[in-house]
Coordinates of C-alpha atoms in Angstrom, one line a residue:
M1 CA -78.0 -85.5 -115.0
G2 CA -78.0 -88.5 -112.6
F3 CA -80.1 -90.0 -109.8
L4 CA -79.2 -92.3 -106.9
E5 CA -81.2 -95.3 -105.3
L6 CA -80.6 -97.4 -102.3
T7 CA -82.5 -100.7 -101.8
D8 CA -82.2 -102.7 -98.6
V9 CA -78.7 -101.6 -98.1
S10 CA -76.9 -103.1 -94.9
Y11 CA -73.4 -102.4 -93.6
A12 CA -71.6 -104.5 -91.0
L13 CA -68.5 -103.1 -89.1
P14 CA -65.4 -105.3 -88.7
G15 CA -66.4 -107.8 -86.0
G16 CA -70.0 -108.2 -87.3
W17 CA -71.8 -105.4 -85.7
T18 CA -74.4 -104.1 -88.1
L19 CA -74.3 -100.3 -88.4
F20 CA -77.4 -100.0 -90.4
S21 CA -79.7 -102.4 -92.4
G22 CA -82.5 -102.2 -94.8
V23 CA -81.8 -98.7 -95.9
S24 CA -83.8 -97.8 -98.8
F25 CA -84.5 -94.2 -100.3
C26 CA -83.9 -92.4 -103.5
V27 CA -83.0 -88.8 -104.8
P28 CA -84.5 -88.3 -108.1
E29 CA -82.7 -86.4 -110.9
G30 CA -82.3 -82.7 -110.0
E31 CA -83.5 -83.2 -106.4
H32 CA -81.5 -81.7 -103.4
A33 CA -81.8 -84.1 -100.4
G34 CA -80.5 -83.5 -96.9
L35 CA -79.3 -86.6 -94.8
I36 CA -79.7 -86.4 -91.0
G37 CA -79.3 -88.7 -88.1
A38 CA -77.6 -89.1 -84.7
N39 CA -73.9 -88.6 -84.4
G40 CA -72.1 -92.1 -85.3
I41 CA -75.3 -93.6 -87.0
G42 CA -73.6 -94.1 -90.3
K43 CA -74.3 -91.0 -92.5
S44 CA -70.6 -90.6 -93.5
T45 CA -70.4 -94.4 -94.3
L46 CA -73.4 -94.2 -96.5
L47 CA -71.9 -91.3 -98.4
R48 CA -68.7 -93.3 -99.1
M49 CA -70.8 -96.2 -100.2
I50 CA -72.7 -93.9 -102.9
A51 CA -69.3 -92.8 -104.1
G52 CA -68.2 -96.4 -104.6
E53 CA -65.5 -96.1 -101.7
E54 CA -67.4 -98.7 -99.5
E55 CA -69.3 -101.8 -100.5
P56 CA -72.6 -102.6 -98.8
T57 CA -72.7 -105.8 -96.9
A58 CA -76.2 -106.5 -98.4
G59 CA -78.5 -104.7 -100.7
T60 CA -77.8 -102.5 -103.8
V61 CA -76.6 -99.0 -104.4
S62 CA -77.6 -97.7 -107.8
V63 CA -76.0 -94.5 -109.0
D64 CA -76.8 -93.0 -112.5
G65 CA -73.7 -90.9 -113.7
R66 CA -70.3 -89.8 -112.0
V67 CA -70.2 -89.0 -108.2
G68 CA -68.2 -86.3 -106.7
L69 CA -67.7 -86.7 -103.0
M70 CA -66.5 -84.1 -100.5
R71 CA -65.6 -85.8 -97.2
Q72 CA -66.4 -84.4 -93.8
F73 CA -62.7 -83.9 -92.7
I74 CA -61.1 -81.8 -95.6
G75 CA -57.7 -83.0 -96.5
S76 CA -57.7 -86.0 -94.1
E77 CA -58.4 -88.7 -96.7
A78 CA -55.1 -88.3 -98.8
R79 CA -53.1 -86.3 -96.4
P80 CA -52.2 -83.7 -99.1
T81 CA -49.5 -81.5 -98.1
T82 CA -49.8 -78.9 -101.0
V83 CA -52.8 -77.0 -102.7
R84 CA -52.0 -79.1 -106.0
E85 CA -52.4 -82.4 -104.0
F86 CA -55.6 -81.1 -102.3
L87 CA -57.1 -80.1 -105.7
L88 CA -56.2 -83.5 -107.0
A89 CA -57.7 -85.4 -104.2
Y90 CA -61.2 -83.7 -105.3
S91 CA -60.6 -84.4 -109.0
E92 CA -61.8 -87.3 -111.2
R93 CA -59.8 -90.5 -110.9
S94 CA -58.5 -90.2 -114.6
V95 CA -57.0 -86.7 -113.8
R96 CA -55.4 -88.1 -110.5
E97 CA -53.9 -91.1 -112.3
A98 CA -52.6 -89.0 -115.1
A99 CA -51.1 -86.5 -112.6
E100 CA -49.3 -89.3 -110.8
R101 CA -47.9 -90.6 -114.0
L102 CA -46.7 -87.1 -115.0
R103 CA -45.1 -86.5 -111.5
A104 CA -43.2 -90.0 -111.8
A105 CA -41.9 -88.7 -115.3
E106 CA -40.9 -85.4 -114.1
A107 CA -39.1 -87.0 -111.0
R108 CA -37.0 -89.1 -113.5
L109 CA -36.0 -85.9 -115.3
A110 CA -35.3 -84.1 -112.1
A111 CA -33.0 -87.2 -111.2
K112 CA -30.7 -86.2 -114.3
D113 CA -32.1 -89.0 -116.4
T114 CA -32.0 -87.2 -119.6
G115 CA -32.1 -90.5 -121.7
E116 CA -34.3 -90.9 -124.8
R117 CA -36.6 -93.5 -122.6
A118 CA -37.1 -90.8 -120.0
Q119 CA -37.9 -87.9 -122.3
L120 CA -40.3 -90.2 -124.2
A121 CA -42.0 -91.1 -121.0
Y122 CA -42.4 -87.5 -120.1
A123 CA -43.9 -86.6 -123.5
E124 CA -46.2 -89.5 -123.3
A125 CA -47.1 -88.4 -119.6
L126 CA -47.9 -84.8 -120.9
A127 CA -50.1 -86.4 -123.6
A128 CA -52.0 -88.4 -121.1
W129 CA -52.5 -85.5 -118.9
G130 CA -53.9 -83.4 -121.7
H131 CA -56.1 -86.5 -122.8
A132 CA -57.6 -86.9 -119.2
G133 CA -58.6 -83.4 -119.0
G134 CA -55.6 -82.0 -116.8
Y135 CA -55.3 -78.8 -118.6
R136 CA -59.1 -78.1 -118.3
A137 CA -58.7 -79.0 -114.6
E138 CA -56.1 -76.5 -114.0
A139 CA -58.2 -73.7 -115.6
V140 CA -61.0 -74.8 -113.2
W141 CA -58.5 -74.9 -110.3
D142 CA -57.3 -71.3 -110.9
R143 CA -60.9 -69.9 -110.7
C144 CA -61.4 -71.9 -107.6
A145 CA -58.4 -70.7 -105.8
H146 CA -59.2 -67.1 -106.6
T147 CA -62.6 -67.4 -105.3
A148 CA -61.7 -69.5 -102.2
F149 CA -58.6 -67.7 -100.8
G150 CA -57.6 -65.0 -103.4
G151 CA -54.6 -67.1 -104.7
G152 CA -54.1 -68.6 -108.2
Y153 CA -53.1 -71.5 -110.0
P154 CA -50.4 -72.8 -110.6
D155 CA -48.9 -69.8 -108.5
S156 CA -50.3 -71.7 -105.4
A157 CA -49.7 -75.3 -106.6
D158 CA -46.7 -75.8 -104.0
R159 CA -48.3 -73.6 -101.3
S160 CA -48.7 -75.7 -98.0
I161 CA -52.5 -76.5 -97.5
E162 CA -51.9 -75.8 -93.6
T163 CA -51.6 -72.2 -94.4
L164 CA -55.3 -72.1 -95.4
S165 CA -57.8 -71.5 -92.7
G166 CA -60.5 -74.4 -92.2
G167 CA -63.1 -72.2 -94.0
E168 CA -60.8 -71.6 -96.9
R169 CA -60.0 -75.2 -97.4
K170 CA -63.7 -76.1 -97.2
R171 CA -64.7 -73.4 -99.6
L172 CA -61.8 -74.6 -102.0
A173 CA -63.2 -78.0 -102.0
L174 CA -66.8 -77.1 -102.5
E175 CA -65.7 -74.8 -105.4
V176 CA -63.8 -77.7 -107.0
I177 CA -66.6 -80.3 -106.6
L178 CA -69.4 -78.0 -107.9
A179 CA -67.2 -77.2 -110.8
G180 CA -66.3 -80.5 -111.7
P181 CA -67.9 -82.9 -114.5
F182 CA -70.1 -84.8 -111.9
D183 CA -73.6 -85.9 -112.2
V184 CA -74.3 -86.6 -108.8
I185 CA -72.9 -84.5 -105.9
V186 CA -72.5 -86.0 -102.5
L187 CA -71.4 -83.4 -99.5
D188 CA -70.6 -84.4 -96.0
E189 CA -71.2 -81.5 -93.7
P190 CA -70.3 -78.8 -96.1
D191 CA -71.3 -76.0 -94.0
N192 CA -68.8 -76.7 -91.1
A193 CA -66.0 -74.1 -90.8
L194 CA -68.0 -71.7 -93.1
D195 CA -69.0 -68.3 -91.6
I196 CA -72.3 -66.8 -92.5
E197 CA -71.3 -65.3 -95.8
G198 CA -69.8 -68.9 -96.7
K199 CA -73.0 -70.4 -95.7
T200 CA -75.1 -68.1 -97.7
W201 CA -73.0 -68.6 -100.8
L202 CA -73.4 -72.5 -100.2
E203 CA -77.1 -72.2 -99.9
E204 CA -77.5 -70.1 -103.2
A205 CA -74.9 -72.7 -104.9
I206 CA -77.1 -75.6 -103.9
R207 CA -80.4 -73.9 -104.6
L208 CA -79.1 -73.2 -108.3
E209 CA -77.6 -76.5 -108.8
P210 CA -79.4 -78.3 -111.6
R211 CA -77.7 -81.6 -110.7
T212 CA -78.7 -84.2 -108.0
V213 CA -77.3 -83.3 -104.5
L214 CA -77.2 -85.4 -101.3
F215 CA -75.8 -83.5 -98.3
V216 CA -75.1 -84.3 -94.5
S217 CA -75.7 -81.3 -92.4
H218 CA -76.7 -80.3 -88.8
D219 CA -77.3 -76.7 -89.8
R220 CA -81.1 -76.5 -89.5
T221 CA -81.2 -73.3 -91.6
V222 CA -79.0 -74.8 -94.3
L223 CA -81.3 -77.7 -94.5
D224 CA -84.4 -75.5 -94.6
R225 CA -83.2 -73.3 -97.4
T226 CA -81.7 -75.8 -99.6
A227 CA -83.2 -79.4 -99.2
T228 CA -86.2 -80.3 -101.1
R229 CA -86.5 -83.6 -99.1
I230 CA -85.0 -84.8 -95.8
V231 CA -83.6 -88.4 -95.4
T232 CA -83.4 -89.7 -91.9
L233 CA -81.2 -92.4 -90.8
E234 CA -82.5 -93.8 -87.6
G235 CA -83.7 -96.9 -86.0
G236 CA -81.0 -98.8 -88.1
A237 CA -83.0 -97.9 -91.5
A238 CA -83.9 -94.8 -93.3
W239 CA -87.2 -92.8 -94.1
T240 CA -87.8 -89.7 -96.1
H241 CA -89.8 -86.6 -95.5
H242 CA -90.8 -85.0 -99.0
G243 CA -90.7 -81.4 -97.9
P244 CA -88.6 -78.7 -96.3
F245 CA -87.1 -78.8 -92.9
S246 CA -89.5 -76.5 -91.5
T247 CA -92.2 -79.0 -91.7
Y248 CA -90.0 -82.0 -90.6
A249 CA -90.4 -82.0 -86.9
E250 CA -94.4 -82.3 -87.4
A251 CA -93.9 -85.0 -90.1
R252 CA -91.5 -87.0 -87.9
A253 CA -93.9 -86.7 -85.0
A254 CA -96.7 -88.2 -87.1
R255 CA -94.5 -91.0 -88.5
V256 CA -93.5 -92.1 -84.8
E257 CA -97.2 -91.9 -83.7
K258 CA -98.2 -94.2 -86.7
L259 CA -95.4 -96.6 -86.1
N260 CA -96.4 -97.0 -82.5
E261 CA -99.9 -97.6 -83.5
R262 CA -98.7 -100.2 -86.1
H263 CA -96.4 -101.9 -83.4
R264 CA -99.5 -101.9 -80.9
R265 CA -101.9 -103.6 -83.5
Y266 CA -99.1 -106.0 -84.3
E267 CA -98.5 -107.1 -80.8
E268 CA -102.2 -107.6 -80.1
R269 CA -102.5 -109.8 -83.2
R270 CA -99.4 -111.7 -82.4
A271 CA -100.6 -112.3 -78.7
Q272 CA -103.9 -113.7 -80.0
A273 CA -102.0 -116.0 -82.6
V274 CA -99.7 -117.1 -79.7
A275 CA -102.4 -117.8 -77.4
Y276 CA -104.1 -119.9 -80.0
M277 CA -101.1 -121.8 -80.7
K278 CA -100.5 -122.7 -77.0
E279 CA -104.1 -123.7 -76.6
M280 CA -103.8 -126.2 -79.4
K281 CA -100.3 -127.5 -78.4
R282 CA -102.0 -128.0 -74.6
K283 CA -105.0 -130.0 -76.2
A284 CA -102.7 -131.9 -78.4
S285 CA -100.9 -133.1 -75.4
Y286 CA -103.7 -135.3 -74.3
N287 CA -105.7 -135.6 -77.6
A288 CA -103.7 -136.5 -80.7
K289 CA -106.6 -135.0 -82.9
F290 CA -105.2 -131.6 -82.2
A291 CA -101.7 -132.2 -83.1
S292 CA -102.3 -131.1 -86.8
R293 CA -104.2 -127.9 -85.5
A294 CA -101.1 -127.2 -83.3
R295 CA -98.6 -127.5 -86.2
D296 CA -101.0 -125.2 -88.4
A297 CA -101.1 -122.8 -85.6
E298 CA -97.4 -122.8 -85.2
K299 CA -96.7 -122.3 -89.0
K300 CA -99.3 -119.4 -89.1
L301 CA -97.7 -117.6 -86.3
A302 CA -94.2 -117.9 -88.2
R303 CA -95.7 -116.5 -91.4
F304 CA -97.4 -113.7 -89.6
E305 CA -94.2 -112.7 -87.8
E306 CA -92.3 -112.8 -91.2
R307 CA -94.8 -111.0 -93.3
E308 CA -96.4 -108.5 -90.8
A309 CA -93.6 -107.5 -88.5
P310 CA -93.6 -103.7 -88.6
P311 CA -90.4 -101.7 -89.2
E312 CA -88.2 -101.1 -86.1
K313 CA -89.3 -98.3 -83.9
A314 CA -87.2 -94.9 -84.3
A315 CA -84.7 -94.6 -81.4
V316 CA -86.0 -91.2 -80.3
Q317 CA -82.9 -89.4 -79.0
N318 CA -83.5 -88.3 -75.4
V319 CA -80.6 -86.0 -74.5
R320 CA -81.5 -84.1 -71.4
M321 CA -79.2 -81.3 -70.3
R322 CA -79.4 -79.5 -67.1
V323 CA -77.1 -76.7 -66.7
E324 CA -78.3 -74.7 -63.7
G325 CA -76.0 -71.9 -63.0
G326 CA -76.9 -69.2 -60.3
Q327 CA -77.5 -65.6 -59.2
T328 CA -74.6 -63.1 -59.8
G329 CA -74.4 -59.3 -59.7
K330 CA -76.7 -57.4 -62.1
V331 CA -73.6 -56.5 -64.4
A332 CA -72.0 -59.8 -65.5
F333 CA -69.3 -58.2 -67.8
R334 CA -68.1 -54.6 -68.5
A335 CA -65.5 -53.6 -71.0
R336 CA -64.1 -49.9 -71.7
G337 CA -61.6 -49.5 -74.6
L338 CA -61.0 -53.1 -74.9
R339 CA -58.7 -53.9 -77.7
I340 CA -57.1 -57.2 -78.8
A341 CA -53.8 -56.5 -80.5
G342 CA -53.9 -56.8 -84.2
I343 CA -57.4 -58.1 -84.4
V344 CA -60.0 -56.0 -82.5
D345 CA -60.2 -52.2 -82.2
P346 CA -61.1 -50.8 -78.8
F347 CA -64.7 -51.0 -77.9
D348 CA -67.0 -50.7 -75.0
A349 CA -69.6 -53.4 -74.0
E350 CA -71.7 -54.4 -71.0
F351 CA -73.7 -57.6 -70.4
R352 CA -76.4 -58.0 -67.7
F353 CA -77.1 -60.9 -65.6
G354 CA -79.3 -63.4 -67.5
E355 CA -78.7 -62.0 -70.9
R356 CA -78.1 -64.4 -74.0
V357 CA -75.5 -62.4 -76.0
G358 CA -74.5 -63.8 -79.5
V359 CA -71.0 -62.9 -80.7
I360 CA -71.3 -63.1 -84.6
G361 CA -69.4 -61.9 -87.6
P362 CA -67.0 -63.2 -90.2
N363 CA -64.2 -65.8 -89.5
G364 CA -61.0 -64.3 -88.3
T365 CA -62.4 -61.2 -86.6
G366 CA -61.3 -62.2 -83.1
K367 CA -64.5 -63.6 -81.6
T368 CA -62.6 -66.8 -80.2
H369 CA -59.9 -64.5 -78.7
F370 CA -62.6 -62.6 -76.9
L371 CA -64.3 -65.7 -75.2
R372 CA -60.7 -67.0 -74.5
L373 CA -59.9 -63.6 -72.7
L374 CA -63.3 -64.0 -70.8
A375 CA -62.4 -67.5 -69.8
G376 CA -59.2 -66.3 -68.1
D377 CA -56.8 -67.4 -70.8
H378 CA -53.6 -65.2 -71.7
V379 CA -54.8 -63.2 -74.7
G380 CA -52.9 -60.1 -75.5
H381 CA -55.0 -56.9 -75.1
E382 CA -55.3 -53.3 -73.9
G383 CA -58.1 -51.3 -72.1
E384 CA -60.2 -52.4 -69.2
W385 CA -62.6 -55.2 -68.8
M386 CA -64.1 -57.0 -65.7
L387 CA -66.5 -59.8 -64.8
G388 CA -69.3 -59.0 -62.4
A389 CA -69.6 -60.2 -58.8
R390 CA -69.9 -64.1 -58.3
V391 CA -69.5 -64.4 -62.1
Q392 CA -67.7 -67.9 -62.7
P393 CA -67.2 -68.5 -66.5
A394 CA -66.7 -71.9 -68.2
L395 CA -65.7 -72.3 -71.7
F396 CA -67.0 -74.7 -74.4
A397 CA -63.9 -74.9 -76.8
Q398 CA -64.8 -74.8 -80.5
L399 CA -62.0 -77.2 -81.5
H400 CA -62.6 -79.3 -78.5
E401 CA -59.1 -78.8 -76.8
R402 CA -59.5 -80.1 -73.4
P403 CA -56.0 -80.9 -72.1
D404 CA -57.4 -80.8 -68.6
I405 CA -59.2 -84.1 -69.3
G406 CA -56.1 -86.0 -70.6
E407 CA -56.5 -89.6 -71.9
Q408 CA -58.6 -90.9 -68.9
P409 CA -62.0 -92.5 -69.6
I410 CA -64.8 -89.9 -69.4
L411 CA -66.3 -92.0 -66.7
E412 CA -63.4 -91.6 -64.6
V413 CA -63.5 -87.8 -65.2
V414 CA -67.1 -87.8 -63.9
L415 CA -66.2 -89.8 -61.0
K416 CA -63.5 -87.6 -60.2
K417 CA -65.9 -84.7 -59.9
G418 CA -67.2 -86.3 -56.7
F419 CA -69.9 -88.6 -58.3
E420 CA -70.9 -92.0 -57.1
R421 CA -70.5 -94.5 -59.9
S422 CA -74.3 -95.0 -60.3
R423 CA -75.0 -91.3 -60.5
A424 CA -72.0 -91.1 -62.9
H425 CA -73.6 -93.5 -65.2
S426 CA -77.0 -92.2 -65.1
T427 CA -75.6 -88.8 -65.9
L428 CA -73.7 -90.0 -68.9
R429 CA -76.9 -91.8 -69.9
R430 CA -78.8 -88.5 -70.2
Y431 CA -76.3 -87.3 -72.7
E432 CA -76.4 -90.5 -74.3
L433 CA -72.7 -91.3 -73.5
D434 CA -73.1 -94.3 -71.3
H435 CA -72.0 -96.5 -74.3
V436 CA -68.7 -94.9 -74.4
A437 CA -68.1 -94.3 -70.8
G438 CA -64.8 -96.2 -71.2
N439 CA -63.4 -94.2 -73.8
P440 CA -61.1 -91.3 -73.5
F441 CA -62.2 -87.9 -74.6
E442 CA -60.0 -87.9 -77.6
L443 CA -61.6 -91.0 -79.0
L444 CA -65.2 -89.7 -78.9
S445 CA -66.8 -88.3 -82.0
G446 CA -67.1 -84.7 -82.6
G447 CA -70.6 -84.6 -81.3
Q448 CA -69.9 -86.7 -78.3
Q449 CA -67.1 -84.6 -77.4
A450 CA -69.3 -81.6 -77.6
R451 CA -72.0 -83.2 -75.3
F452 CA -69.4 -84.2 -72.7
Q453 CA -68.3 -80.6 -72.6
I454 CA -71.7 -79.5 -71.9
L455 CA -72.0 -82.3 -69.3
L456 CA -69.0 -80.9 -67.4
M457 CA -70.5 -77.6 -67.5
E458 CA -73.7 -79.1 -65.7
I459 CA -71.5 -80.6 -63.0
D460 CA -69.6 -77.4 -62.4
S461 CA -72.7 -75.2 -62.7
P462 CA -70.8 -72.0 -63.7
T463 CA -72.6 -68.6 -63.6
M464 CA -71.5 -67.7 -67.2
L465 CA -71.4 -69.9 -70.2
L466 CA -68.9 -69.1 -73.0
L467 CA -69.9 -71.2 -75.8
D468 CA -67.6 -71.1 -79.0
E469 CA -69.6 -72.6 -81.9
P470 CA -71.4 -75.1 -79.6
T471 CA -73.8 -76.6 -82.3
D472 CA -71.2 -77.3 -85.0
N473 CA -70.9 -80.8 -84.2
L474 CA -74.2 -81.4 -82.6
D475 CA -76.8 -83.4 -84.4
V476 CA -80.3 -81.9 -84.8
A477 CA -81.7 -83.4 -81.7
A478 CA -78.8 -82.5 -79.5
A479 CA -78.8 -79.1 -80.7
D480 CA -82.4 -78.6 -79.9
A481 CA -81.8 -80.0 -76.3
L482 CA -79.0 -77.4 -75.8
E483 CA -81.3 -74.7 -76.7
E484 CA -83.9 -75.9 -74.4
A485 CA -81.3 -76.2 -71.5
L486 CA -80.2 -72.7 -72.2
E487 CA -83.7 -71.4 -71.9
R488 CA -83.9 -72.8 -68.5
Y489 CA -80.3 -71.8 -67.4
E490 CA -79.9 -69.3 -64.5
G491 CA -77.0 -67.3 -65.6
T492 CA -75.5 -65.3 -68.5
V493 CA -74.7 -66.8 -71.9
V494 CA -72.2 -65.4 -74.3
A495 CA -72.2 -67.4 -77.6
V496 CA -69.8 -67.4 -80.6
T497 CA -71.9 -68.8 -83.4
H498 CA -72.6 -68.9 -87.3
D499 CA -75.8 -71.2 -86.6
R500 CA -78.7 -68.7 -87.5
W501 CA -81.3 -71.2 -86.2
F502 CA -79.5 -71.1 -82.9
M503 CA -79.4 -67.3 -83.0
R504 CA -83.0 -67.1 -82.5
I505 CA -82.6 -67.7 -78.8
M506 CA -80.1 -64.6 -78.3
D507 CA -81.3 -61.4 -76.8
R508 CA -78.9 -59.3 -78.7
F509 CA -75.5 -59.4 -80.4
L510 CA -71.8 -58.3 -80.6
F511 CA -70.7 -58.1 -84.2
F512 CA -67.0 -58.3 -84.8
D513 CA -66.4 -57.0 -88.3
D514 CA -63.6 -57.5 -90.8
D515 CA -62.2 -54.1 -90.3
G516 CA -61.7 -54.6 -86.6
S517 CA -64.7 -52.7 -85.3
V518 CA -67.3 -54.3 -82.9
R519 CA -70.7 -52.9 -82.5
E520 CA -74.0 -53.9 -80.6
L521 CA -77.0 -55.1 -82.4
L522 CA -80.4 -55.6 -81.1
E523 CA -81.4 -58.0 -83.8
S524 CA -79.3 -60.4 -85.9
P525 CA -78.4 -59.2 -89.5
Y526 CA -79.2 -62.7 -90.6
E527 CA -82.6 -63.5 -92.0
A528 CA -83.1 -66.7 -90.4
A529 CA -82.5 -65.7 -86.8
T530 CA -86.2 -64.4 -86.8
R531 CA -87.8 -67.4 -88.2

């Protein structure tokens, strides 16, 4: 069993800009900690640091035992092309090194080098593979592949990793990490790309895990069901809430209030010390006997500032979304015998103006195709469907594909919508995007891209919002802001989601099942939606 502890850790990016400083927290043996914070604040960097892949600029990172890290973007770190390479990327270093040695020896034999030295090298590589635990690893990989996508190992060893869905890749990586010989498990957004069944499995796996776990997540239900403590990265540092996520908001409000009071008292005492020092200096300017008092007052002020300065105030996120919409006909959408070829069987449905309809169900059941059809994309289908009078849909794309935006800076995109420059900047500021106004959409983080898509909806003011996994890349504060905006929105909302916390604001649901059927539900079948 292991634990991890960070003490006054700082990290500076190339060029000298400090990402965070003075970060201190611990995760005791067997505890499960959720790590949260705004998009781009440094959570992934912190995890890589714990795994030994990054070095802190200052401070110490102490980890007892071996660390298993699952990165945020599955497969991107080593660009594996096959299932075998993918599995190796999530194995211990000794196994990876032995695999590389074996690959090189096999390549020599494949090149018709059948000399004694080549055969000896192959025999030694096989021995090293066994000594490093390679055969044990292959047995684990076989179980993991069967569970994740129904394949086996080594049958799937040469299968292209691109043939697996994002959810299958995420599940495979999680299976391997959790089955590995690690003492501390570090997971970067493990729930992304998982459907509800996958998230439920993940929650149970973490709950039953006896080892120490630190994970980044924006899914408020996953956090509430699995984390025994919440570590927040904000204000350039970190603080810990020793409790579940359901009590986090209250704890954070109390902390902010306490910090504000501490800052107020500090500023009052500092103002008194500064006033006294200035008075002594004024008197010393015409009476030398006050010179020593002036020096003492100056030293006392310096010691006070050094010893009593309170922690930096938390930078409270203030994302404000204002999607307005407008009045439409009473029937916003109607379908009769609608069928999406090869995916969805014929179904009937009707949405009324102002409804919030959640489109839910397992991955791969046609939910995204349905939203794209309503958005006006060419999707092969049969049957009849229609949008109501004055219904103007706008699509939030799950994978953030926005070829209409191109490579122009996002500020230019807003300006071309008819905004004056000052209004464009203030609008970007409300979405906390003003500091990246000169960046093109493709260079924004996932959370920033999500916020910008919503900003464009605010500008266009559509009367039907088609939201495909809108909270997937939003941090907790931005997801809360979106929910508040949707509660005020005048229009119809149709949202594909696996976010059970987000489901709470839906009026009813359209459930797309694995067998191709679609049925209407008045309540979510997932417990957390009624929290």
